[in-house]
């Protein structure tokens, strides 16, 4: 009988109890070896600490995936219980001073054994320990623990309500003939009053959310100060590509400057869509912009939804394989999982094999759109790659979850929307980053690098997807007929529409995220001197003055990323810009270049073993500055505008 992910102990839900016990026993055995210096003599302290984190993460990451998407509730709740135990275990170990001390001392006592990778990993691990305040004097440590708990509490209180629908009054329901709930700011309706009502009601002020946000920002600011940083926004940039708060601000302000001229021409298209209707344009309101741009897109490229017939899941998967085969010399062995290896549902198993027939790792793609999935369209690293004591590599396991297939459809007949197909490419980009990972330590394996760098390989796959030559190769209908040139061109062009405004919107959100955590505004927000809404509105006037939100729109109260990303939301823009530079420099001329493919695979194989800036430096021969990244976004915009012109006769 196969157990979950090949683990015989997990052939039943009860197995999670045994797994938890085994992990605890093994973890404490390693802690003992590390702190009493009784481990194998040929293994350094950092290697043993990584073994320890591997023992815990391999089980905890698996449990995290299972509790979120297993189709059997007994497994999901058993995994949830395990997760609770693992979280406790990690918290206890992170505040274990002996462990911290052993690791720190090893920098000196084992210096002769350590190379740059060891030293960097020790630095990262020490910084993780320090996140728990283990290094502080007792009084400050207590304060640190208190603040960390406050942050956790405010953050979870805040995120609980970011999705809660707003309500309409009985009169409003009667007047518009609709139900009581407002669960989107953008209803697709031609009634301008209703658009305004929905937007303003969805983003109405909530005292509860403002208080949670105020508490979160205040506690983060104190914690940053306590650990010697000017603000939480400064603290968050420690390992990022841009490196400092100032560089990040320069990057975002640079985007605002370079993109400001893109807004008017795009708004003219919206005007065209509203032809003959009474819509205010000085400035246009966000709700009207959103509706008008959707209208224009639909009118000009409305038929792109019909292109799903070319996005047959199996063909898209083969298309992706063709790309990685040409680039990296890697092939996929696709099969249906054996009973028990994974949950019941529509799941495809992919063994990833290199040119020498070695198994690099395994990807499970779960396309089932079922209620028992708590999350969709994302990936889970169930096991990281890592060099084991034997010298061999632990093979990574990744689960990719897409909400793509309804119960009435068989995988063989599954077609994806163009957007879903692009998401598939993005998530497979993450998966390949894990598969190619050959770092010494699991702590830095594959996607386990800083957020901005982790999003580069996935964003790069979107560039492959949106390339005309590639679309024509991988998109075929059921009779094998490839997508027509004009259809593929229109598809790509439609995705480029309003790119200037969208970039500025993302910049506005990123700027809010960095400033609300920054030295100037965090204290004001924390003391209630200004509201998050006022700050958001002020920054909006700077980033996108031609689109108005109204001064009372509490957009920040719905900003779910603020908890998990705290002052790093802008990472997506950096990743997109970096991916664009790599695409231009290495792949645009020849998207199947084996030479460039292998070089890029090598960069990915480091995971977070090297600083992100160095990794980009290797990929591009020169590490990009904030100005280079800003320029990259703008050049990409200009190239897409050329495409739009070319396809405007469609
Ligand atoms: Zn991603």
XYZ file of C-alpha atoms in Angstrom, residues 120 124 237-248 250-251 449-454 456 570 574-575 578 581-582 600 603 606-629:
55
model
C 25.902 32.899 4.003
C 20.479 33.541 7.092
C 14.692 45.134 2.549
C 17.548 43.188 4.153
C 17.922 40.453 1.537
C 16.035 42.026 -1.356
C 17.360 42.787 -4.841
C 17.106 46.539 -4.254
C 18.600 46.187 -0.786
C 17.424 49.389 0.869
C 14.278 51.392 1.576
C 15.733 54.318 -0.348
C 16.425 52.236 -3.482
C 12.929 50.819 -3.328
C 13.582 55.424 -6.031
C 12.413 52.461 -8.066
C 14.942 32.677 -1.649
C 13.759 36.273 -1.100
C 10.299 37.007 -2.545
C 11.452 39.241 -5.387
C 13.930 36.656 -6.689
C 11.492 33.778 -6.154
C 11.590 35.857 -11.413
C 6.573 45.838 -4.656
C 10.918 43.986 -9.402
C 10.462 40.360 -10.466
C 14.081 41.431 -13.870
C 15.580 41.964 -18.741
C 16.399 38.231 -18.817
C 19.602 30.180 -16.649
C 21.311 30.404 -11.882
C 21.501 28.131 -6.573
C 18.098 28.965 -5.068
C 18.967 31.475 -2.357
C 22.512 30.207 -1.869
C 23.835 33.471 -3.321
C 22.437 36.980 -2.777
C 19.667 37.822 -5.282
C 21.666 40.685 -6.698
C 24.556 38.333 -7.488
C 22.185 35.843 -9.124
C 20.797 38.537 -11.413
C 24.369 39.667 -11.991
C 25.277 36.193 -13.254
C 22.180 35.956 -15.441
C 22.632 39.427 -16.947
C 26.412 39.897 -16.682
C 25.656 42.983 -14.559
C 23.407 43.368 -11.528
C 20.554 45.738 -12.447
C 20.103 49.028 -10.552
C 16.708 50.396 -9.557
C 16.894 52.665 -12.635
C 17.639 49.649 -14.918
C 14.628 47.801 -13.533
